[in-house]
mmCIF file of C-alpha atoms in Angstrom:
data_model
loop_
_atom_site.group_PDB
_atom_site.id
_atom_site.type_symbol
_atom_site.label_atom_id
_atom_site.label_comp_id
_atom_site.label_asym_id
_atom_site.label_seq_id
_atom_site.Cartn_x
_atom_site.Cartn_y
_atom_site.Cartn_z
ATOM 1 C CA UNK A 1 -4.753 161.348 -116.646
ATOM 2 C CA UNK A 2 -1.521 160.425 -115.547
ATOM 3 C CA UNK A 3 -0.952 163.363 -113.591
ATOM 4 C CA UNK A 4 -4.270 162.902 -111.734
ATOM 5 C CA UNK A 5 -3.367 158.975 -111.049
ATOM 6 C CA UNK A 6 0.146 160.225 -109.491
ATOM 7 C CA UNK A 7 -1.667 162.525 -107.133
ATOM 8 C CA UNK A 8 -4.136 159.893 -106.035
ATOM 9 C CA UNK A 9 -1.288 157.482 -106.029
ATOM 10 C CA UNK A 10 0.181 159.346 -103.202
ATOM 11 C CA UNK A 11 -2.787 159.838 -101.207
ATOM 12 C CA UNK A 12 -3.075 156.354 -101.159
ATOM 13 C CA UNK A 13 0.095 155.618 -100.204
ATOM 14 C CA UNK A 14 -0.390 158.592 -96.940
ATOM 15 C CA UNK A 15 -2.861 155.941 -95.601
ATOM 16 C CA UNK A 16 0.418 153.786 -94.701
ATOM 17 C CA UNK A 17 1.466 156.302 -91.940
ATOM 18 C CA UNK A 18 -2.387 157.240 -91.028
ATOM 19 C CA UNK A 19 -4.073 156.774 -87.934
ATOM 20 C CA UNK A 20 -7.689 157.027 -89.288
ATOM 21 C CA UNK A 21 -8.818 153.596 -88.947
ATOM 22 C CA UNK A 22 -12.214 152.654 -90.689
ATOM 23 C CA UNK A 23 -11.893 156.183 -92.204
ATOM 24 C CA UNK A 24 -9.138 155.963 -94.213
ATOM 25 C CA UNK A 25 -10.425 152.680 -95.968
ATOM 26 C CA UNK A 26 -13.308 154.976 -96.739
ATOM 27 C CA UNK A 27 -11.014 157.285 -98.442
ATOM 28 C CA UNK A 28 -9.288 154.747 -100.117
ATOM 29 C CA UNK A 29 -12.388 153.193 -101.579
ATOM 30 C CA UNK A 30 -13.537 157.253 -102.989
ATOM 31 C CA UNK A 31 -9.873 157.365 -104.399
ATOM 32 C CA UNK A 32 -10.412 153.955 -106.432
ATOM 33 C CA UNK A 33 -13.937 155.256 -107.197
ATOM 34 C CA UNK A 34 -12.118 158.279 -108.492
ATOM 35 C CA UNK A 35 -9.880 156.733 -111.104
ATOM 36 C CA UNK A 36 -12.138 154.732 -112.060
ATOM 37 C CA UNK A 37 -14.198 157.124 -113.034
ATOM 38 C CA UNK A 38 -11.323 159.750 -114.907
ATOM 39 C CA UNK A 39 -10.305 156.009 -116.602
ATOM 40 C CA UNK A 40 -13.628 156.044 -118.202
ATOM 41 C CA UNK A 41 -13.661 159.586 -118.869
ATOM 42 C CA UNK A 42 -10.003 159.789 -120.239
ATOM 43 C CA UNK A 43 -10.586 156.470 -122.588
ATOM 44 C CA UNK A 44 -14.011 158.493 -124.067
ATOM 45 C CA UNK A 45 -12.042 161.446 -124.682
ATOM 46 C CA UNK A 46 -9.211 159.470 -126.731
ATOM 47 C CA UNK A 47 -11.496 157.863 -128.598
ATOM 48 C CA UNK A 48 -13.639 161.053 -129.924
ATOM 49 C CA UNK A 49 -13.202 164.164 -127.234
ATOM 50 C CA UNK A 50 -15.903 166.263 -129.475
ATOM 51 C CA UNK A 51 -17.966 163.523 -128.517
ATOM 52 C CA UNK A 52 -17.466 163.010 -125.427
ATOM 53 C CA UNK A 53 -17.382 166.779 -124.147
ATOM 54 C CA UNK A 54 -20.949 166.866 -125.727
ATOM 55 C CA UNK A 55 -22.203 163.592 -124.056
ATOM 56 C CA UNK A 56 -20.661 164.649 -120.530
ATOM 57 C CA UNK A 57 -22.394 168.228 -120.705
ATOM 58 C CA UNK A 58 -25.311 167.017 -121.662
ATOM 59 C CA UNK A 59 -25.773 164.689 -119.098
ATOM 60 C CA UNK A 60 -24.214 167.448 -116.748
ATOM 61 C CA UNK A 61 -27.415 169.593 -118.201
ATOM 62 C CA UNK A 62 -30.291 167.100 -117.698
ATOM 63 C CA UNK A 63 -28.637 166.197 -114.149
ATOM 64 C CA UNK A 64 -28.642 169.516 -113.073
ATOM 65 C CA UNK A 65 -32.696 169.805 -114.414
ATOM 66 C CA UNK A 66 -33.522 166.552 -112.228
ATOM 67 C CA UNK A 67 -31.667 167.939 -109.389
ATOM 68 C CA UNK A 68 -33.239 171.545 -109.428
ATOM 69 C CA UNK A 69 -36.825 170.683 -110.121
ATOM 70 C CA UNK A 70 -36.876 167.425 -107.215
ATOM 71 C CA UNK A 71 -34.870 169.749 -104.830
ATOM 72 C CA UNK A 72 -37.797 172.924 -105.481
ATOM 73 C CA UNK A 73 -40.611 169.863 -105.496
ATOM 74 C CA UNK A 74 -39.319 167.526 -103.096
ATOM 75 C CA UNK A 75 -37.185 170.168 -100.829
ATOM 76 C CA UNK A 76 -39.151 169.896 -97.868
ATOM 77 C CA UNK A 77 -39.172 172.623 -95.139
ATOM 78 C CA UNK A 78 -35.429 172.533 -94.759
ATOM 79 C CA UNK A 79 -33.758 176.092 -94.371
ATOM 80 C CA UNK A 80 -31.828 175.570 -97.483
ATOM 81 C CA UNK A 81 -32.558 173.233 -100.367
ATOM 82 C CA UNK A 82 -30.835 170.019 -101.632
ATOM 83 C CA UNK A 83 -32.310 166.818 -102.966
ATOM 84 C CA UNK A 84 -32.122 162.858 -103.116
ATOM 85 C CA UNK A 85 -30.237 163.214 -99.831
ATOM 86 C CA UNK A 86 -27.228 164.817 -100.740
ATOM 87 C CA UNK A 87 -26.057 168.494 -98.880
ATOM 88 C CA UNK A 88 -26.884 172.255 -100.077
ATOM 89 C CA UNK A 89 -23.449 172.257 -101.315
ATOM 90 C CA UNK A 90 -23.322 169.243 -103.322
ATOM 91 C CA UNK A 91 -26.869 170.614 -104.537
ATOM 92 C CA UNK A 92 -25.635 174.086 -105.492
ATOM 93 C CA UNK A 93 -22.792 172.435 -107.610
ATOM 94 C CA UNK A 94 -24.691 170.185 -109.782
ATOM 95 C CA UNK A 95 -27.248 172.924 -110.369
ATOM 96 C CA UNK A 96 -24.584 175.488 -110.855
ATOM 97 C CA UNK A 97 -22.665 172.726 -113.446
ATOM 98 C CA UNK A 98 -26.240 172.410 -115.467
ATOM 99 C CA UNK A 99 -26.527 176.030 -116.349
ATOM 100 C CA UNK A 100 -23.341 176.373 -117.821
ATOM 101 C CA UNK A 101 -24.238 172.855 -119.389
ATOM 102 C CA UNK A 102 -27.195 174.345 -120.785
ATOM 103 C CA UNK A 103 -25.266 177.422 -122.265
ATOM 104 C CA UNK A 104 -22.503 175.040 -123.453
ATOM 105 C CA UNK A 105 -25.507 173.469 -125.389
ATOM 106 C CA UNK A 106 -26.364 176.627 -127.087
ATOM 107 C CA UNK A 107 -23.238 177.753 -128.167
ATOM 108 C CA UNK A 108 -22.806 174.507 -129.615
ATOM 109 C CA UNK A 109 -25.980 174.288 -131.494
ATOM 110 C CA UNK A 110 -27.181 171.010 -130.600
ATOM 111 C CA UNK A 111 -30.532 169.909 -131.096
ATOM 112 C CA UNK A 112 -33.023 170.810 -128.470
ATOM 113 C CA UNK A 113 -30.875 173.619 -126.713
ATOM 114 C CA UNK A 114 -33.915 176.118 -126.245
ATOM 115 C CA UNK A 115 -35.200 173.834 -124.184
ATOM 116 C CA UNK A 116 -32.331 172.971 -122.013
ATOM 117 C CA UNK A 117 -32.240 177.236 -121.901
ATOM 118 C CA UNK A 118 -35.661 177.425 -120.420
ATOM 119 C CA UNK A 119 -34.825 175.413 -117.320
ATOM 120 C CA UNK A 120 -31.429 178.337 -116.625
ATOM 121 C CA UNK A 121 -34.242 180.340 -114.160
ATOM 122 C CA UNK A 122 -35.232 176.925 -112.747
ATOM 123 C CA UNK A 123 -31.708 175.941 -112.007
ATOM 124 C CA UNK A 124 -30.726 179.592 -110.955
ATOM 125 C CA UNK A 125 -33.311 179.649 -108.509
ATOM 126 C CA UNK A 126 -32.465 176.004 -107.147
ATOM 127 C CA UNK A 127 -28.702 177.027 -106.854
ATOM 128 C CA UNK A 128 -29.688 180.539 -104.894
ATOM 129 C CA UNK A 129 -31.918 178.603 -102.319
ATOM 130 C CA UNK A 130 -29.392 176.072 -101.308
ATOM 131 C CA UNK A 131 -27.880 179.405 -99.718
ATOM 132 C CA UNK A 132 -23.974 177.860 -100.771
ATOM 133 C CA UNK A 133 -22.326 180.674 -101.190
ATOM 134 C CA UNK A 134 -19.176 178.987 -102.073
ATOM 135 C CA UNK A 135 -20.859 176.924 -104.909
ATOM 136 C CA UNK A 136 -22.602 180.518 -105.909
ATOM 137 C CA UNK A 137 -19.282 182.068 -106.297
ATOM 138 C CA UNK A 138 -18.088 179.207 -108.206
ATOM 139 C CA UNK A 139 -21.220 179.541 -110.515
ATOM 140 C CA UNK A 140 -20.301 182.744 -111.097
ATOM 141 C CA UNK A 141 -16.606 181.645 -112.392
ATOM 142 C CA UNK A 142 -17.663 179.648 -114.447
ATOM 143 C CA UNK A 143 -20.483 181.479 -116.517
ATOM 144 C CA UNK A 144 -17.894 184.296 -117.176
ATOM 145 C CA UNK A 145 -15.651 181.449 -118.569
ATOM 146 C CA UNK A 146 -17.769 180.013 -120.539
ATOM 147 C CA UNK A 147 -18.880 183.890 -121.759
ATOM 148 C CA UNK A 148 -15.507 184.176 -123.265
ATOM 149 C CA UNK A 149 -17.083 181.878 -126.206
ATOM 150 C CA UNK A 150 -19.644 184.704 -126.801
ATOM 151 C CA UNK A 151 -20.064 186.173 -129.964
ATOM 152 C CA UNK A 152 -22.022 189.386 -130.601
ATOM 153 C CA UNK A 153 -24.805 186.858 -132.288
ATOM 154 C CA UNK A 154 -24.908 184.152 -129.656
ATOM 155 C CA UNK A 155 -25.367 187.404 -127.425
ATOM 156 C CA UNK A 156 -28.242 188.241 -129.141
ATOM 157 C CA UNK A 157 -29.385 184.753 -129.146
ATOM 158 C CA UNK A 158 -29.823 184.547 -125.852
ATOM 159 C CA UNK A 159 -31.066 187.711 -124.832
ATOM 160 C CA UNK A 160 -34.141 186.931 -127.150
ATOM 161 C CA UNK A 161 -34.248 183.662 -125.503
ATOM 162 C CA UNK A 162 -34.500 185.449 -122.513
ATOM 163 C CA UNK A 163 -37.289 187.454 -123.638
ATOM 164 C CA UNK A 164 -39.859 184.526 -124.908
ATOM 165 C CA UNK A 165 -38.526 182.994 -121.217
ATOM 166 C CA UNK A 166 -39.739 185.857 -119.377
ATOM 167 C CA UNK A 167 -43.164 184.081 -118.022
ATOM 168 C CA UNK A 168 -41.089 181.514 -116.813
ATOM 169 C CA UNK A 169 -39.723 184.120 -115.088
ATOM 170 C CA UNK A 170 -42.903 185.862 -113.531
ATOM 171 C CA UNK A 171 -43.628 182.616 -112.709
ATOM 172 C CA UNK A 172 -40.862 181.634 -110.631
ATOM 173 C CA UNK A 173 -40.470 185.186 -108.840
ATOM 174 C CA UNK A 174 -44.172 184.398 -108.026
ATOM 175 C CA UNK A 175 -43.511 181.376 -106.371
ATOM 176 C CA UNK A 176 -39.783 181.340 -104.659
ATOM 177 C CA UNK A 177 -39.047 185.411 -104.928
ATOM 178 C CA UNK A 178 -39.385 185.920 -101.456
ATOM 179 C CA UNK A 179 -37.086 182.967 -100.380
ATOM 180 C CA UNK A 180 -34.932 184.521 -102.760
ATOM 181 C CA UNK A 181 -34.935 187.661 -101.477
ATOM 182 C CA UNK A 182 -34.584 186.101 -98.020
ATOM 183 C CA UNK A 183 -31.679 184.254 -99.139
ATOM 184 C CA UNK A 184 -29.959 187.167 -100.438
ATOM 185 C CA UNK A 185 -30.785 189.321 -97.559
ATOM 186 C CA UNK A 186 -29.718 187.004 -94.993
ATOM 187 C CA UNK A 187 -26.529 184.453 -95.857
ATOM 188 C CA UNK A 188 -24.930 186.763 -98.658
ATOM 189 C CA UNK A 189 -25.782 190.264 -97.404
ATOM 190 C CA UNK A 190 -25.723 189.799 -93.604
ATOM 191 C CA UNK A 191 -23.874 186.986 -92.575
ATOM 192 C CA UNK A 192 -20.997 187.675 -94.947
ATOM 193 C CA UNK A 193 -20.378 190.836 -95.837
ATOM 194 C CA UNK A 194 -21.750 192.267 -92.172
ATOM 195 C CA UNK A 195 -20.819 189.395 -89.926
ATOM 196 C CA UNK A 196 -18.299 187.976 -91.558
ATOM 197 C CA UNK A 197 -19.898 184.256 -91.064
ATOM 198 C CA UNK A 198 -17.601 181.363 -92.236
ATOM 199 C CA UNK A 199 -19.391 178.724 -90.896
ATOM 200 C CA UNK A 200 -16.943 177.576 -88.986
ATOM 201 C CA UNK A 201 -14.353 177.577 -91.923
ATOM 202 C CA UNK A 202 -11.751 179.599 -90.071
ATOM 203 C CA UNK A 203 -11.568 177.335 -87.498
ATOM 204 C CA UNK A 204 -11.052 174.224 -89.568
ATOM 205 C CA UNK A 205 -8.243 176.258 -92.010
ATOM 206 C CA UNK A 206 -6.369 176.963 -88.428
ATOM 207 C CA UNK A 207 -6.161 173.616 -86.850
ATOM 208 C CA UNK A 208 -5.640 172.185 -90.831
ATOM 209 C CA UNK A 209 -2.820 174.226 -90.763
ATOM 210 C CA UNK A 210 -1.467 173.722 -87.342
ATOM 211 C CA UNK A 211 -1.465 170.139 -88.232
ATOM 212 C CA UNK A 212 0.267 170.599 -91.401
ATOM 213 C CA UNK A 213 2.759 172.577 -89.351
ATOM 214 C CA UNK A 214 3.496 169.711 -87.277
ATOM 215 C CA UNK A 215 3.897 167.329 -90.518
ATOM 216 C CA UNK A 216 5.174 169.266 -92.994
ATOM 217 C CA UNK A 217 6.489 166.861 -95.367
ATOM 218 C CA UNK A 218 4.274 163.864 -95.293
ATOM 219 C CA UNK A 219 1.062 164.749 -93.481
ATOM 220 C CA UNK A 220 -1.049 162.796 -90.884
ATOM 221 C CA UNK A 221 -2.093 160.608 -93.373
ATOM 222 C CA UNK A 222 -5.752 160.091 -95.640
ATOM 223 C CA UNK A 223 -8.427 160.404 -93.648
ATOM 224 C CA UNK A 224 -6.829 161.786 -90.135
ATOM 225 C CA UNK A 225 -8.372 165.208 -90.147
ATOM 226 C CA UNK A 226 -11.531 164.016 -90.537
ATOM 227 C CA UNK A 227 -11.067 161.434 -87.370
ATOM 228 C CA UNK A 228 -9.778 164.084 -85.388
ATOM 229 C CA UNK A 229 -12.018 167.046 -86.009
ATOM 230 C CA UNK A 230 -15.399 165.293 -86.829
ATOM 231 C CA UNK A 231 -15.086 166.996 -90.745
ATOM 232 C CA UNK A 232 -13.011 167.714 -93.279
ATOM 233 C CA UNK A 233 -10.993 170.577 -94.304
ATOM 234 C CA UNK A 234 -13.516 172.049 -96.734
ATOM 235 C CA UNK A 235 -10.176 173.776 -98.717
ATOM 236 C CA UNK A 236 -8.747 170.909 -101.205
ATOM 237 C CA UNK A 237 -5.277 172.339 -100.756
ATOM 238 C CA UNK A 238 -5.749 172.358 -97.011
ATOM 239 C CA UNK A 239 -7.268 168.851 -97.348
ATOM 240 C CA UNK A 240 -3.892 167.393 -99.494
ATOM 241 C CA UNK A 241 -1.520 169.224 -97.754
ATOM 242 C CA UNK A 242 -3.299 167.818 -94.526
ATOM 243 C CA UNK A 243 -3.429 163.835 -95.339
ATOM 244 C CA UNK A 244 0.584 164.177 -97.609
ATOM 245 C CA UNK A 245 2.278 167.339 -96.582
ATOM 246 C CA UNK A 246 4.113 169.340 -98.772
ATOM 247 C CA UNK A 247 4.882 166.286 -100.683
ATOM 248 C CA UNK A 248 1.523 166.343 -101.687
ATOM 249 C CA UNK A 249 1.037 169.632 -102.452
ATOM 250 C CA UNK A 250 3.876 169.625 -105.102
ATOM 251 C CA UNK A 251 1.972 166.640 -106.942
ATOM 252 C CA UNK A 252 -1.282 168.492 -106.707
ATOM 253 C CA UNK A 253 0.727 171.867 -107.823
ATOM 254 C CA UNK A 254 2.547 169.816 -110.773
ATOM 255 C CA UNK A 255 -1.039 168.151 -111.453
ATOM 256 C CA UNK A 256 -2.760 171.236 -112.512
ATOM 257 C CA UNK A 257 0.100 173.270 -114.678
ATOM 258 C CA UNK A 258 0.024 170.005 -116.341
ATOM 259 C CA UNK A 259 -3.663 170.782 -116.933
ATOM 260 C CA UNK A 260 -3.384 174.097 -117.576
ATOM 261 C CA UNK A 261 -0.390 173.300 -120.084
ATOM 262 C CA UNK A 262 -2.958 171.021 -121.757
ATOM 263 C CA UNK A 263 -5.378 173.754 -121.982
ATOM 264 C CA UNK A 264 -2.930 176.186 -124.283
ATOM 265 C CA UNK A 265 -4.389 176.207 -127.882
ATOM 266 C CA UNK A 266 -4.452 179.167 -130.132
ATOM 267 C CA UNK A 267 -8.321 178.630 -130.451
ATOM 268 C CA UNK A 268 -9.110 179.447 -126.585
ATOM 269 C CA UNK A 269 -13.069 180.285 -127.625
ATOM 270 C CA UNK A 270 -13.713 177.127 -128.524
ATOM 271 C CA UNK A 271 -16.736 176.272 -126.700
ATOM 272 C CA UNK A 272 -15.551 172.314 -126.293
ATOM 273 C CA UNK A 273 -12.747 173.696 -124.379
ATOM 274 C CA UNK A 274 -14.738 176.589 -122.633
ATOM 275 C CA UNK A 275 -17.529 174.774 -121.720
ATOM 276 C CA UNK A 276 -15.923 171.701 -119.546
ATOM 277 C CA UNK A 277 -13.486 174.386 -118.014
ATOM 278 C CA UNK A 278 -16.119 176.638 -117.025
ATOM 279 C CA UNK A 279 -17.520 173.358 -114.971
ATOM 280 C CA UNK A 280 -14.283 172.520 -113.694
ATOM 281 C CA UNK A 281 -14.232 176.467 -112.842
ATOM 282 C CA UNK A 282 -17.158 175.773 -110.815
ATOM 283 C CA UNK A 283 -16.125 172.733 -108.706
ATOM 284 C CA UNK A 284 -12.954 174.086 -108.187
ATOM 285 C CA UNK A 285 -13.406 177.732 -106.931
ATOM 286 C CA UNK A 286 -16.529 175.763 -104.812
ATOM 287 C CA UNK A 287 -13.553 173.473 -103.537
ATOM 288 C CA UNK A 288 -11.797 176.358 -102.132
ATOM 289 C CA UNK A 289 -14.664 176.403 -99.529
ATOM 290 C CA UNK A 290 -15.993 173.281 -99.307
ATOM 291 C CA UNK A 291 -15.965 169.292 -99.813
ATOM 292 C CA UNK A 292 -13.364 166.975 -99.368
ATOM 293 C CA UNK A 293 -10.990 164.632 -102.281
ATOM 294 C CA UNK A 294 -13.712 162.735 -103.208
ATOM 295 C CA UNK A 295 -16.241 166.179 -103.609
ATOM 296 C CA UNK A 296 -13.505 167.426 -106.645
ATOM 297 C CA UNK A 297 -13.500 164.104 -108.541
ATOM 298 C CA UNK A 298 -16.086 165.843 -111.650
ATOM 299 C CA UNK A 299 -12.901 168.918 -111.488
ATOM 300 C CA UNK A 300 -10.758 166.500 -112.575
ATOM 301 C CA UNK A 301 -12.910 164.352 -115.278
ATOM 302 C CA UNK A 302 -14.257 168.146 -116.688
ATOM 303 C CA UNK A 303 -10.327 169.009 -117.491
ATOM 304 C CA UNK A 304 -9.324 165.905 -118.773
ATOM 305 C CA UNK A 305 -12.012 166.764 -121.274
ATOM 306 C CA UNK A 306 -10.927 170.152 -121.898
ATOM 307 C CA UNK A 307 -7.699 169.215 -122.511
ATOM 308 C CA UNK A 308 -8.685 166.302 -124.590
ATOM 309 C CA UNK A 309 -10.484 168.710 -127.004
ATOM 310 C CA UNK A 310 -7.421 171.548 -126.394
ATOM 311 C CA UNK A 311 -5.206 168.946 -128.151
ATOM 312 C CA UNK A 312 -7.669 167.797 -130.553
ATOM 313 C CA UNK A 313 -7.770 171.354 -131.867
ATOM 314 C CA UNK A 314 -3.834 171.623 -131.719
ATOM 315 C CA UNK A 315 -3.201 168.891 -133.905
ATOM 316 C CA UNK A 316 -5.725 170.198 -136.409
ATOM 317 C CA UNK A 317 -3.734 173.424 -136.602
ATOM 318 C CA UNK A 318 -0.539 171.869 -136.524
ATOM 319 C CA UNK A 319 -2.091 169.567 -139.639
ATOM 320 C CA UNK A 320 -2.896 172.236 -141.689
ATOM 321 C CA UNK A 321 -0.241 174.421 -141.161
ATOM 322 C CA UNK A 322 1.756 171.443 -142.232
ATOM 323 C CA UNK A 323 -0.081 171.096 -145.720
ATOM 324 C CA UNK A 324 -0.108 174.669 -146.564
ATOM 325 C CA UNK A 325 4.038 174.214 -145.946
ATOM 326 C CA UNK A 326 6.499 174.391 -148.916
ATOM 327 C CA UNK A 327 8.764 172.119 -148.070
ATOM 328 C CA UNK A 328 8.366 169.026 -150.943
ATOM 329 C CA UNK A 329 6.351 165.753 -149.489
ATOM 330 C CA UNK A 330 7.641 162.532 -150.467
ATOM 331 C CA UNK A 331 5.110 160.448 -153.180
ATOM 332 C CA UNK A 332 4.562 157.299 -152.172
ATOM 333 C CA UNK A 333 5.809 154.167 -154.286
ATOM 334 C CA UNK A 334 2.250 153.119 -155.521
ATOM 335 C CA UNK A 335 1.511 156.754 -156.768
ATOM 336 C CA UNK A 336 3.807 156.995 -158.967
#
């Protein structure tokens, strides 16, 4: 948590030397929405982090449900499919977050987790539609993390979920296969592997880095990219390194080894630590392509999480190999 405050600490203070105007108030206001957000996630994990990973991913699981089924309901006629007014990419990352939510369930055994497992197609079929292929990708991530908590049983578990699922399957092939198909066909097959379509992305990576060239150490300041170009970076790094310069960068680079330092137990198939990395996974590799400092805030609050339950599981090994030690314990006075 602290590590996350210092890097949002100085992308606040990059507003100072910006030139955004009414922008960069609006990025200020996302940053204090941010930390108050990882606050509230970071005080839940001290207090119980088994509890609050489970809480977290199953809200992550229920929200992905709402979002799939109102976006294939209530899509409209759009070319690709979001709901409640938010973008195909936003979409594809909350829909992308609920199935590994869903699979996090399972492994953990929770109460109602078939269910939660029959709405996986529903989901899949949402996130495939929205046509985000960075948010696909980053889907993709983070099942095969979250995999890594397989056993042979749970394996088995859901491939005969799978099996009493498969009308829900025939059903939904029946009704959206074609747009399916269509998706596939056209933005994953054609655009980007034949055209090599980017959607513009190469363009905003080459004046974000022509910029940064021309501010190296502190940036243009929060919220100048977007006032300049009419968008943002859609590349996080590209988006920090933008706003703070390399100054910046080395807070967001110290930010996540302290993360991933976090992460190190012995136990690394523990789904409580599997299953919020494997959403992080998702936002993050999706951030690599798209959204802004505001789009990664859920990155941040899923590995706060992991780590929380990382160190939970560290000082129950540490505890035990400490009892099973032979060095002589001293017996307190009233004992004797």
């Amino acid at each position: 948590m602290l590590a996350c405050a210092v890097l949002f600490a100085v992308l606040a203070l990059s507003s100072l030397w910006s030139e955004a105007g009414e922008a960069t108030w609006l990025q200020l206001m996302w940053i204090v929405l941010m930390l108050g957000v990882l606050c509230v996630v970071s005080a839940a994990a001290q207090l119980s982090p088994k509890v609050a990973v489970d809480t977290f991913m199953l809200l992550s699981a229920v929200t992905g449900i709402i979002f799939a089924v109102g976006g294939l309901v209530l899509g409209g006629s759009g070319a690709r499919l979001a709901a409640f007014g938010g973008g195909p990419n936003v979409f594809a990352r909350i829909t992308g977050i609920g199935i590994i939510a869903a699979v996090f369930w399972m492994l953990r055994g929770k109460r109602g987790w078939p269910a939660l497992l029959a709405f996986i197609p529903v989901m899949a079929v949402a996130n495939i539609l929205s046509g985000s292929r960075g948010a696909l990708i980053g889907t993709v991530c983070g099942l095969l993390v979250v995999c890594v908590a397989f056993s042979w049983r749970t394996w088995l578990k859901f491939g005969l979920c799978t099996v009493v699922a498969s009308p829900i399957l025939f059903i939904l092939y029946g009704q959206y296969g074609a747009n399916v198909e269509k998706v596939v066909a056209l933005r994953i097959v054609k655009l980007t592997f034949e055209e090599g379509y980017t959607s513009g992305r190469d363009t905003l990576w080459e004046h974000a880095t022509s910029s940064m060239s021309e501010n190296p150490v502190f940036g243009t300041g929060l919220g100048s990219f977007m006032t300049n170009n009419g968008f943002y970076t859609h590349n996080l790094f590209l988006q920090v390194g933008v706003d703070a310069g390399l100054l910046g960068l080395a807070v967001l680079t110290v930010a996540l080894l302290v993360l991933v330092r976090g992460l190190w137990t012995k136990n690394t198939r523990s789904p409580v630590v599997l299953g919020p990395l494997a959403a992080g996974t998702t936002i993050f590799v999706a951030s690599m392509v798209s959204g802004d400092h505001y789009d990664t805030r859920f990155f941040w609050a899923y590995l706060i999480l992991a780590c929380a339950a990382a160190g939970r599981i560290r000082s129950k090994t540490s505890g035990k190999a400490g009892a099973c030690s032979s060095e002589p314990t001293e017996v307190p006075p009233h004992r004797i």
